[in-house]
PDB file of C-alpha atoms and ligand atoms in Angstrom:
ATOM      1  CA  MET A 258     103.058 120.074  97.778  1.00  0.00           C
ATOM      2  CA  LEU A 259     104.242 116.786  99.273  1.00  0.00           C
ATOM      3  CA  GLU A 260     107.475 116.381 101.175  1.00  0.00           C
ATOM      4  CA  LEU A 261     108.960 113.194 102.616  1.00  0.00           C
ATOM      5  CA  SER A 262     111.821 113.586 105.009  1.00  0.00           C
ATOM      6  CA  GLN A 263     113.910 110.611 106.129  1.00  0.00           C
ATOM      7  CA  VAL A 264     111.005 108.203 105.970  1.00  0.00           C
ATOM      8  CA  CYS A 265     111.689 104.656 107.163  1.00  0.00           C
ATOM      9  CA  ALA A 266     109.143 101.868 106.805  1.00  0.00           C
ATOM     10  CA  SER A 267     109.077  98.155 107.509  1.00  0.00           C
ATOM     11  CA  TYR A 268     106.727  95.193 107.503  1.00  0.00           C
ATOM     12  CA  GLY A 269     107.858  94.166 110.975  1.00  0.00           C
ATOM     13  CA  GLY A 270     111.329  92.992 109.989  1.00  0.00           C
ATOM     14  CA  PRO A 271     114.249  95.125 108.802  1.00  0.00           C
ATOM     15  CA  ASP A 272     113.503  98.533 107.291  1.00  0.00           C
ATOM     16  CA  VAL A 273     112.344  98.283 103.678  1.00  0.00           C
ATOM     17  CA  LEU A 274     112.577 102.066 103.225  1.00  0.00           C
ATOM     18  CA  GLU A 275     115.610 103.810 104.676  1.00  0.00           C
ATOM     19  CA  ASP A 276     115.673 107.589 105.042  1.00  0.00           C
ATOM     20  CA  VAL A 277     113.595 108.235 101.947  1.00  0.00           C
ATOM     21  CA  SER A 278     113.394 111.983 101.271  1.00  0.00           C
ATOM     22  CA  PHE A 279     111.909 113.704  98.236  1.00  0.00           C
ATOM     23  CA  ARG A 280     109.502 116.435  97.186  1.00  0.00           C
ATOM     24  CA  VAL A 281     106.593 116.535  94.803  1.00  0.00           C
ATOM     25  CA  PRO A 282     105.994 120.102  93.596  1.00  0.00           C
ATOM     26  CA  GLN A 283     102.440 121.302  93.080  1.00  0.00           C
ATOM     27  CA  GLY A 284     101.167 120.814  89.525  1.00  0.00           C
ATOM     28  CA  ALA A 285     103.974 118.480  88.467  1.00  0.00           C
ATOM     29  CA  VAL A 286     104.134 114.913  87.224  1.00  0.00           C
ATOM     30  CA  CYS A 287     106.745 113.370  89.502  1.00  0.00           C
ATOM     31  CA  CYS A 288     107.942 109.805  89.056  1.00  0.00           C
ATOM     32  CA  LEU A 289     109.565 107.305  91.356  1.00  0.00           C
ATOM     33  CA  LEU A 290     111.651 104.906  89.297  1.00  0.00           C
ATOM     34  CA  GLY A 291     113.067 101.626  90.485  1.00  0.00           C
ATOM     35  CA  ALA A 292     113.480  97.956  89.709  1.00  0.00           C
ATOM     36  CA  ASN A 293     111.421  95.117  91.097  1.00  0.00           C
ATOM     37  CA  GLY A 294     111.512  95.143  94.880  1.00  0.00           C
ATOM     38  CA  ALA A 295     113.165  98.567  95.162  1.00  0.00           C
ATOM     39  CA  GLY A 296     110.425  99.744  97.510  1.00  0.00           C
ATOM     40  CA  LYS A 297     108.168 101.754  95.175  1.00  0.00           C
ATOM     41  CA  SER A 298     104.944 100.102  96.325  1.00  0.00           C
ATOM     42  CA  THR A 299     106.031 100.355  99.946  1.00  0.00           C
ATOM     43  CA  THR A 300     106.577 104.099  99.471  1.00  0.00           C
ATOM     44  CA  MET A 301     103.157 104.494  97.869  1.00  0.00           C
ATOM     45  CA  ARG A 302     101.442 102.426 100.584  1.00  0.00           C
ATOM     46  CA  THR A 303     103.163 104.475 103.275  1.00  0.00           C
ATOM     47  CA  LEU A 304     102.063 107.725 101.638  1.00  0.00           C
ATOM     48  CA  ALA A 305      98.494 106.428 101.326  1.00  0.00           C
ATOM     49  CA  GLY A 306      98.351 105.592 105.044  1.00  0.00           C
ATOM     50  CA  LEU A 307      98.206 101.822 104.494  1.00  0.00           C
ATOM     51  CA  LEU A 308     101.554 101.383 106.246  1.00  0.00           C
ATOM     52  CA  ARG A 309     102.725 103.514 109.167  1.00  0.00           C
ATOM     53  CA  PRO A 310     106.204 104.997 108.750  1.00  0.00           C
ATOM     54  CA  VAL A 311     108.575 103.819 111.467  1.00  0.00           C
ATOM     55  CA  ARG A 312     110.374 107.168 111.432  1.00  0.00           C
ATOM     56  CA  GLY A 313     110.493 110.361 109.412  1.00  0.00           C
ATOM     57  CA  SER A 314     107.949 112.889 108.347  1.00  0.00           C
ATOM     58  CA  ILE A 315     105.438 113.141 105.519  1.00  0.00           C
ATOM     59  CA  ARG A 316     103.994 116.583 104.914  1.00  0.00           C
ATOM     60  CA  LEU A 317     101.176 117.494 102.610  1.00  0.00           C
ATOM     61  CA  GLU A 318     101.083 121.257 102.058  1.00  0.00           C
ATOM     62  CA  GLY A 319     103.091 121.684 105.247  1.00  0.00           C
ATOM     63  CA  GLU A 320     100.830 119.528 107.390  1.00  0.00           C
ATOM     64  CA  GLU A 321     102.168 116.288 108.897  1.00  0.00           C
ATOM     65  CA  ILE A 322     100.103 113.341 107.614  1.00  0.00           C
ATOM     66  CA  GLY A 323     102.378 110.409 108.564  1.00  0.00           C
ATOM     67  CA  SER A 324     100.129 109.218 111.386  1.00  0.00           C
ATOM     68  CA  LEU A 325      96.789 109.719 109.655  1.00  0.00           C
ATOM     69  CA  THR A 326      94.509 106.855 108.591  1.00  0.00           C
ATOM     70  CA  ALA A 327      94.102 105.994 104.912  1.00  0.00           C
ATOM     71  CA  GLU A 328      90.619 107.499 104.953  1.00  0.00           C
ATOM     72  CA  ALA A 329      91.836 110.770 106.466  1.00  0.00           C
ATOM     73  CA  ILE A 330      94.528 111.000 103.799  1.00  0.00           C
ATOM     74  CA  VAL A 331      91.926 110.561 101.045  1.00  0.00           C
ATOM     75  CA  ALA A 332      89.882 113.280 102.730  1.00  0.00           C
ATOM     76  CA  ARG A 333      92.911 115.580 102.492  1.00  0.00           C
ATOM     77  CA  GLY A 334      93.022 115.044  98.745  1.00  0.00           C
ATOM     78  CA  MET A 335      95.683 112.371  98.276  1.00  0.00           C
ATOM     79  CA  VAL A 336      94.479 109.189  96.554  1.00  0.00           C
ATOM     80  CA  LEU A 337      96.263 106.018  95.433  1.00  0.00           C
ATOM     81  CA  VAL A 338      95.552 104.008  92.282  1.00  0.00           C
ATOM     82  CA  PRO A 339      96.983 100.700  93.523  1.00  0.00           C
ATOM     83  CA  GLU A 340      99.235  98.297  91.690  1.00  0.00           C
ATOM     84  CA  GLY A 341      97.166  95.769  89.741  1.00  0.00           C
ATOM     85  CA  ARG A 342      94.196  98.228  89.577  1.00  0.00           C
ATOM     86  CA  ARG A 343      92.064  96.313  92.156  1.00  0.00           C
ATOM     87  CA  VAL A 344      88.735  97.250  90.631  1.00  0.00           C
ATOM     88  CA  PHE A 345      85.672  95.558  92.115  1.00  0.00           C
ATOM     89  CA  THR A 346      85.256  92.955  89.359  1.00  0.00           C
ATOM     90  CA  PRO A 347      81.668  91.761  90.004  1.00  0.00           C
ATOM     91  CA  LEU A 348      80.369  95.340  90.176  1.00  0.00           C
ATOM     92  CA  THR A 349      79.509  97.443  87.153  1.00  0.00           C
ATOM     93  CA  VAL A 350      81.722 100.257  85.900  1.00  0.00           C
ATOM     94  CA  ARG A 351      79.215 102.799  87.229  1.00  0.00           C
ATOM     95  CA  ASP A 352      79.126 101.133  90.682  1.00  0.00           C
ATOM     96  CA  ASN A 353      82.935 101.144  90.845  1.00  0.00           C
ATOM     97  CA  LEU A 354      82.951 104.871  90.103  1.00  0.00           C
ATOM     98  CA  GLU A 355      80.241 105.485  92.694  1.00  0.00           C
ATOM     99  CA  MET A 356      82.325 103.632  95.292  1.00  0.00           C
ATOM    100  CA  GLY A 357      85.140 106.080  94.556  1.00  0.00           C
ATOM    101  CA  GLY A 358      82.812 108.972  95.285  1.00  0.00           C
ATOM    102  CA  TYR A 359      81.037 107.518  98.325  1.00  0.00           C
ATOM    103  CA  ARG A 360      82.725 110.015 100.646  1.00  0.00           C
ATOM    104  CA  LEU A 361      81.145 112.874  98.702  1.00  0.00           C
ATOM    105  CA  LEU A 362      77.714 111.212  98.761  1.00  0.00           C
ATOM    106  CA  ARG A 363      78.017 110.617 102.501  1.00  0.00           C
ATOM    107  CA  ALA A 364      78.798 114.311 102.967  1.00  0.00           C
ATOM    108  CA  ARG A 365      75.860 115.201 100.689  1.00  0.00           C
ATOM    109  CA  ARG A 366      78.178 116.801  98.161  1.00  0.00           C
ATOM    110  CA  HIS A 367      75.928 115.613  95.324  1.00  0.00           C
ATOM    111  CA  ALA A 368      76.752 118.363  92.825  1.00  0.00           C
ATOM    112  CA  GLU A 369      80.494 117.693  93.188  1.00  0.00           C
ATOM    113  CA  PHE A 370      79.833 113.946  92.806  1.00  0.00           C
ATOM    114  CA  ARG A 371      77.937 114.550  89.554  1.00  0.00           C
ATOM    115  CA  ARG A 372      80.642 116.897  88.256  1.00  0.00           C
ATOM    116  CA  ASN A 373      83.339 114.309  88.981  1.00  0.00           C
ATOM    117  CA  LEU A 374      81.348 111.548  87.289  1.00  0.00           C
ATOM    118  CA  GLU A 375      80.843 113.713  84.200  1.00  0.00           C
ATOM    119  CA  HIS A 376      84.552 114.585  84.161  1.00  0.00           C
ATOM    120  CA  VAL A 377      85.598 110.920  84.395  1.00  0.00           C
ATOM    121  CA  LEU A 378      83.190 109.832  81.662  1.00  0.00           C
ATOM    122  CA  THR A 379      84.412 112.649  79.396  1.00  0.00           C
ATOM    123  CA  LEU A 380      88.032 111.717  80.105  1.00  0.00           C
ATOM    124  CA  PHE A 381      87.340 108.038  79.422  1.00  0.00           C
ATOM    125  CA  PRO A 382      84.476 107.755  76.895  1.00  0.00           C
ATOM    126  CA  ARG A 383      85.006 103.991  76.882  1.00  0.00           C
ATOM    127  CA  LEU A 384      83.893 103.832  80.486  1.00  0.00           C
ATOM    128  CA  ALA A 385      80.732 105.717  79.523  1.00  0.00           C
ATOM    129  CA  GLU A 386      80.022 103.151  76.792  1.00  0.00           C
ATOM    130  CA  ARG A 387      80.529 100.331  79.268  1.00  0.00           C
ATOM    131  CA  ALA A 388      78.874 101.875  82.330  1.00  0.00           C
ATOM    132  CA  GLY A 389      76.534  98.929  82.893  1.00  0.00           C
ATOM    133  CA  GLN A 390      79.134  96.238  82.255  1.00  0.00           C
ATOM    134  CA  ALA A 391      80.795  94.236  85.054  1.00  0.00           C
ATOM    135  CA  ALA A 392      84.294  95.645  85.686  1.00  0.00           C
ATOM    136  CA  GLY A 393      85.780  92.132  85.489  1.00  0.00           C
ATOM    137  CA  THR A 394      84.803  91.898  81.804  1.00  0.00           C
ATOM    138  CA  LEU A 395      86.872  94.993  80.868  1.00  0.00           C
ATOM    139  CA  SER A 396      90.269  94.767  79.182  1.00  0.00           C
ATOM    140  CA  GLY A 397      93.373  95.504  81.268  1.00  0.00           C
ATOM    141  CA  GLY A 398      93.634  99.016  79.835  1.00  0.00           C
ATOM    142  CA  GLU A 399      89.977  99.733  80.522  1.00  0.00           C
ATOM    143  CA  GLN A 400      90.379  98.452  84.085  1.00  0.00           C
ATOM    144  CA  GLN A 401      93.296 100.846  84.534  1.00  0.00           C
ATOM    145  CA  MET A 402      91.102 103.680  83.240  1.00  0.00           C
ATOM    146  CA  LEU A 403      88.421 102.599  85.697  1.00  0.00           C
ATOM    147  CA  ALA A 404      90.901 102.509  88.591  1.00  0.00           C
ATOM    148  CA  ILE A 405      92.024 106.053  87.701  1.00  0.00           C
ATOM    149  CA  GLY A 406      88.425 107.175  87.256  1.00  0.00           C
ATOM    150  CA  ARG A 407      87.456 105.688  90.606  1.00  0.00           C
ATOM    151  CA  ALA A 408      90.284 107.614  92.277  1.00  0.00           C
ATOM    152  CA  LEU A 409      89.272 110.841  90.523  1.00  0.00           C
ATOM    153  CA  MET A 410      85.741 110.486  91.897  1.00  0.00           C
ATOM    154  CA  SER A 411      86.985 111.471  95.350  1.00  0.00           C
ATOM    155  CA  SER A 412      88.188 114.942  94.159  1.00  0.00           C
ATOM    156  CA  PRO A 413      91.941 114.405  94.700  1.00  0.00           C
ATOM    157  CA  ARG A 414      94.520 117.177  94.428  1.00  0.00           C
ATOM    158  CA  LEU A 415      97.379 114.688  94.399  1.00  0.00           C
ATOM    159  CA  LEU A 416      96.942 111.432  92.505  1.00  0.00           C
ATOM    160  CA  MET A 417      99.380 108.593  93.183  1.00  0.00           C
ATOM    161  CA  LEU A 418      99.662 105.718  90.732  1.00  0.00           C
ATOM    162  CA  ASP A 419     101.526 102.476  91.405  1.00  0.00           C
ATOM    163  CA  GLU A 420     102.774 100.886  88.144  1.00  0.00           C
ATOM    164  CA  PRO A 421     100.002 102.143  85.855  1.00  0.00           C
ATOM    165  CA  SER A 422     101.724 100.566  82.808  1.00  0.00           C
ATOM    166  CA  MET A 423     101.893  97.071  84.272  1.00  0.00           C
ATOM    167  CA  GLY A 424     100.797  94.343  81.861  1.00  0.00           C
ATOM    168  CA  LEU A 425      99.477  96.771  79.236  1.00  0.00           C
ATOM    169  CA  ALA A 426     100.310  97.003  75.524  1.00  0.00           C
ATOM    170  CA  PRO A 427     102.484  99.994  74.476  1.00  0.00           C
ATOM    171  CA  LEU A 428      99.642 101.821  72.701  1.00  0.00           C
ATOM    172  CA  VAL A 429      97.393 101.472  75.731  1.00  0.00           C
ATOM    173  CA  VAL A 430     100.198 102.715  77.994  1.00  0.00           C
ATOM    174  CA  ALA A 431     100.712 105.744  75.720  1.00  0.00           C
ATOM    175  CA  ASP A 432      96.997 106.471  75.961  1.00  0.00           C
ATOM    176  CA  ILE A 433      97.015 106.244  79.778  1.00  0.00           C
ATOM    177  CA  PHE A 434     100.040 108.546  80.057  1.00  0.00           C
ATOM    178  CA  ALA A 435      98.447 111.061  77.665  1.00  0.00           C
ATOM    179  CA  THR A 436      95.480 111.159  80.030  1.00  0.00           C
ATOM    180  CA  LEU A 437      97.780 111.634  83.025  1.00  0.00           C
ATOM    181  CA  ARG A 438      99.431 114.628  81.276  1.00  0.00           C
ATOM    182  CA  ARG A 439      95.998 116.044  80.556  1.00  0.00           C
ATOM    183  CA  LEU A 440      95.128 115.749  84.261  1.00  0.00           C
ATOM    184  CA  ARG A 441      98.369 117.570  85.107  1.00  0.00           C
ATOM    185  CA  ASP A 442      97.406 120.310  82.627  1.00  0.00           C
ATOM    186  CA  GLU A 443      94.062 120.582  84.417  1.00  0.00           C
ATOM    187  CA  GLY A 444      95.941 121.326  87.651  1.00  0.00           C
ATOM    188  CA  LEU A 445      96.299 117.928  89.319  1.00  0.00           C
ATOM    189  CA  THR A 446      99.616 116.914  90.914  1.00  0.00           C
ATOM    190  CA  LEU A 447     100.753 113.356  90.136  1.00  0.00           C
ATOM    191  CA  LEU A 448     103.199 110.911  91.684  1.00  0.00           C
ATOM    192  CA  ILE A 449     103.826 107.820  89.544  1.00  0.00           C
ATOM    193  CA  ALA A 450     105.802 104.777  90.686  1.00  0.00           C
ATOM    194  CA  GLU A 451     107.065 102.902  87.633  1.00  0.00           C
ATOM    195  CA  GLN A 452     109.546 100.292  86.460  1.00  0.00           C
ATOM    196  CA  ASN A 453     109.008 101.474  82.901  1.00  0.00           C
ATOM    197  CA  ALA A 454     111.412 104.432  83.010  1.00  0.00           C
ATOM    198  CA  ARG A 455     111.423 105.041  79.271  1.00  0.00           C
ATOM    199  CA  VAL A 456     107.702 105.708  78.989  1.00  0.00           C
ATOM    200  CA  THR A 457     107.439 107.476  82.316  1.00  0.00           C
ATOM    201  CA  LEU A 458     110.283 109.945  81.720  1.00  0.00           C
ATOM    202  CA  ARG A 459     108.540 111.066  78.519  1.00  0.00           C
ATOM    203  CA  SER A 460     105.591 112.337  80.556  1.00  0.00           C
ATOM    204  CA  ALA A 461     107.180 113.270  83.876  1.00  0.00           C
ATOM    205  CA  ASP A 462     108.494 116.700  84.855  1.00  0.00           C
ATOM    206  CA  LEU A 463     110.877 115.320  87.453  1.00  0.00           C
ATOM    207  CA  GLY A 464     111.696 112.102  89.214  1.00  0.00           C
ATOM    208  CA  TYR A 465     113.683 110.140  91.760  1.00  0.00           C
ATOM    209  CA  VAL A 466     115.407 106.782  91.603  1.00  0.00           C
ATOM    210  CA  LEU A 467     114.776 104.284  94.363  1.00  0.00           C
ATOM    211  CA  GLN A 468     117.211 101.417  94.908  1.00  0.00           C
ATOM    212  CA  GLU A 469     117.003  98.912  97.724  1.00  0.00           C
ATOM    213  CA  GLY A 470     114.805 101.224  99.751  1.00  0.00           C
ATOM    214  CA  ARG A 471     116.990 104.326  99.366  1.00  0.00           C
ATOM    215  CA  ILE A 472     116.839 107.336  97.081  1.00  0.00           C
ATOM    216  CA  HIS A 473     119.759 107.227  94.648  1.00  0.00           C
ATOM    217  CA  GLY A 474     119.460 110.577  92.958  1.00  0.00           C
ATOM    218  CA  GLY A 475     116.817 112.589  91.259  1.00  0.00           C
ATOM    219  CA  GLY A 476     116.314 115.556  88.990  1.00  0.00           C
ATOM    220  CA  SER A 477     114.295 116.870  86.087  1.00  0.00           C
ATOM    221  CA  ALA A 478     113.073 114.260  83.602  1.00  0.00           C
ATOM    222  CA  ALA A 479     115.610 115.602  81.062  1.00  0.00           C
ATOM    223  CA  GLU A 480     118.454 115.250  83.580  1.00  0.00           C
ATOM    224  CA  LEU A 481     117.412 111.701  84.437  1.00  0.00           C
ATOM    225  CA  ARG A 482     117.212 110.735  80.752  1.00  0.00           C
ATOM    226  CA  GLU A 483     120.790 111.969  80.305  1.00  0.00           C
ATOM    227  CA  ASP A 484     122.128 110.416  83.523  1.00  0.00           C
ATOM    228  CA  PRO A 485     124.461 107.516  82.550  1.00  0.00           C
ATOM    229  CA  SER A 486     123.550 105.411  85.601  1.00  0.00           C
ATOM    230  CA  VAL A 487     119.824 105.805  84.824  1.00  0.00           C
ATOM    231  CA  GLN A 488     120.465 105.041  81.166  1.00  0.00           C
ATOM    232  CA  GLU A 489     122.359 101.905  82.028  1.00  0.00           C
ATOM    233  CA  ALA A 490     120.042 100.577  84.742  1.00  0.00           C
ATOM    234  CA  TYR A 491     116.609 101.665  83.488  1.00  0.00           C
ATOM    235  CA  LEU A 492     116.761 102.724  79.852  1.00  0.00           C
ATOM    236  CA  GLY A 493     118.759  99.833  78.435  1.00  0.00           C
ATOM    237  CA  VAL A 494     121.309 102.196  76.856  1.00  0.00           C
TER     238      VAL A 494
HETATM  239  P1  LIG B  13     107.431  95.740  92.589  1.00  0.00           P
HETATM  240  O1  LIG B  13     107.527  96.512  91.345  1.00  0.00           O
HETATM  241  O2  LIG B  13     107.831  94.324  92.449  1.00  0.00           O
HETATM  242  O3  LIG B  13     106.124  95.915  93.312  1.00  0.00           O
HETATM  243  P2  LIG B  13     108.530  97.590  94.453  1.00  0.00           P
HETATM  244  O4  LIG B  13     109.605  98.506  94.075  1.00  0.00           O
HETATM  245  O5  LIG B  13     107.151  98.141  94.474  1.00  0.00           O
HETATM  246  O6  LIG B  13     108.574  96.335  93.515  1.00  0.00           O
HETATM  247  P3  LIG B  13     108.025  96.734  97.141  1.00  0.00           P
HETATM  248  O7  LIG B  13     106.815  95.936  96.756  1.00  0.00           O
HETATM  249  O8  LIG B  13     107.814  98.003  97.839  1.00  0.00           O
HETATM  250  O9  LIG B  13     108.914  96.997  95.853  1.00  0.00           O
HETATM  251  O10 LIG B  13     108.979  95.792  97.984  1.00  0.00           O
HETATM  252  C1  LIG B  13     110.134  96.276  98.667  1.00  0.00           C
HETATM  253  C2  LIG B  13     110.642  95.204  99.634  1.00  0.00           C
HETATM  254  O11 LIG B  13     109.660  94.982 100.641  1.00  0.00           O
HETATM  255  C3  LIG B  13     110.909  93.860  98.986  1.00  0.00           C
HETATM  256  O12 LIG B  13     112.060  93.343  99.558  1.00  0.00           O
HETATM  257  C4  LIG B  13     109.702  93.030  99.379  1.00  0.00           C
HETATM  258  O13 LIG B  13     110.051  91.685  99.498  1.00  0.00           O
HETATM  259  C5  LIG B  13     109.316  93.612 100.715  1.00  0.00           C
HETATM  260  N1  LIG B  13     107.869  93.500 100.954  1.00  0.00           N
HETATM  261  C6  LIG B  13     106.901  93.997 100.144  1.00  0.00           C
HETATM  262  N2  LIG B  13     105.668  93.742 100.649  1.00  0.00           N
HETATM  263  C7  LIG B  13     105.873  93.050 101.802  1.00  0.00           C
HETATM  264  C8  LIG B  13     104.992  92.496 102.803  1.00  0.00           C
HETATM  265  N3  LIG B  13     103.679  92.609 102.723  1.00  0.00           N
HETATM  266  N4  LIG B  13     105.596  91.858 103.863  1.00  0.00           N
HETATM  267  C9  LIG B  13     106.930  91.763 103.953  1.00  0.00           C
HETATM  268  N5  LIG B  13     107.810  92.262 103.050  1.00  0.00           N
HETATM  269  C10 LIG B  13     107.297  92.902 101.993  1.00  0.00           C
END
């Protein structure tokens, strides 16, 4: 569904991503593993159109999207749940979700907007209970649910998540990943950037390892779990 080929990216200085190539198959949970500073967020930002690749190609269903704006990429069905959630804290839960669906409202796709809202509130009943509450008063886990819900409001086909487990208790993380698997089972394609390889490889179908801005191998989740270098560097074995 998504294919990166020799993507290089930089923040003006030396390249932070060097010849990054990988594929995300349709309907899969694909993970991008790597330590702090490996370039996971940079990859996600580049895919989301927040950073222009210096070189290389990014294709979504065969169509080059590397030079599109962030908004155009969302319109093509690829949405990022950013690191640190970035919910609009003074706004209510409902308003945050509506912001996620503003594109649909602008295009007068009201029925689709209502369907998405219903889906999100069914997926996360806690958001329904707290619809009128300011997002800033939610727990970290609830804010992560809200960030995912907000992204789902725009009808994505490919959902990208940057460090969804960050700062959350293990039970909350398990809950979030169970929801991500459910979304996969409903037909969504997911790309998850994570430092937490142990938890992520339990839910992923396949993955890649990013080190110092380069891809250092990849395979099915089972292969990665058995890979001695992955075990040593990311699974504490
Ligand atoms: P983390 O889990 O800490 O977010 P990461 O794998 O997501 O790590 P990136 O945030 O993509 O890594 O960082 C990759 C490299 O790019 C690092 O060397 C970092 O210092 C650099 N970098 C990240 N953001 C910027 C920026 N805005 N300007 C300049 N350099 C940056």
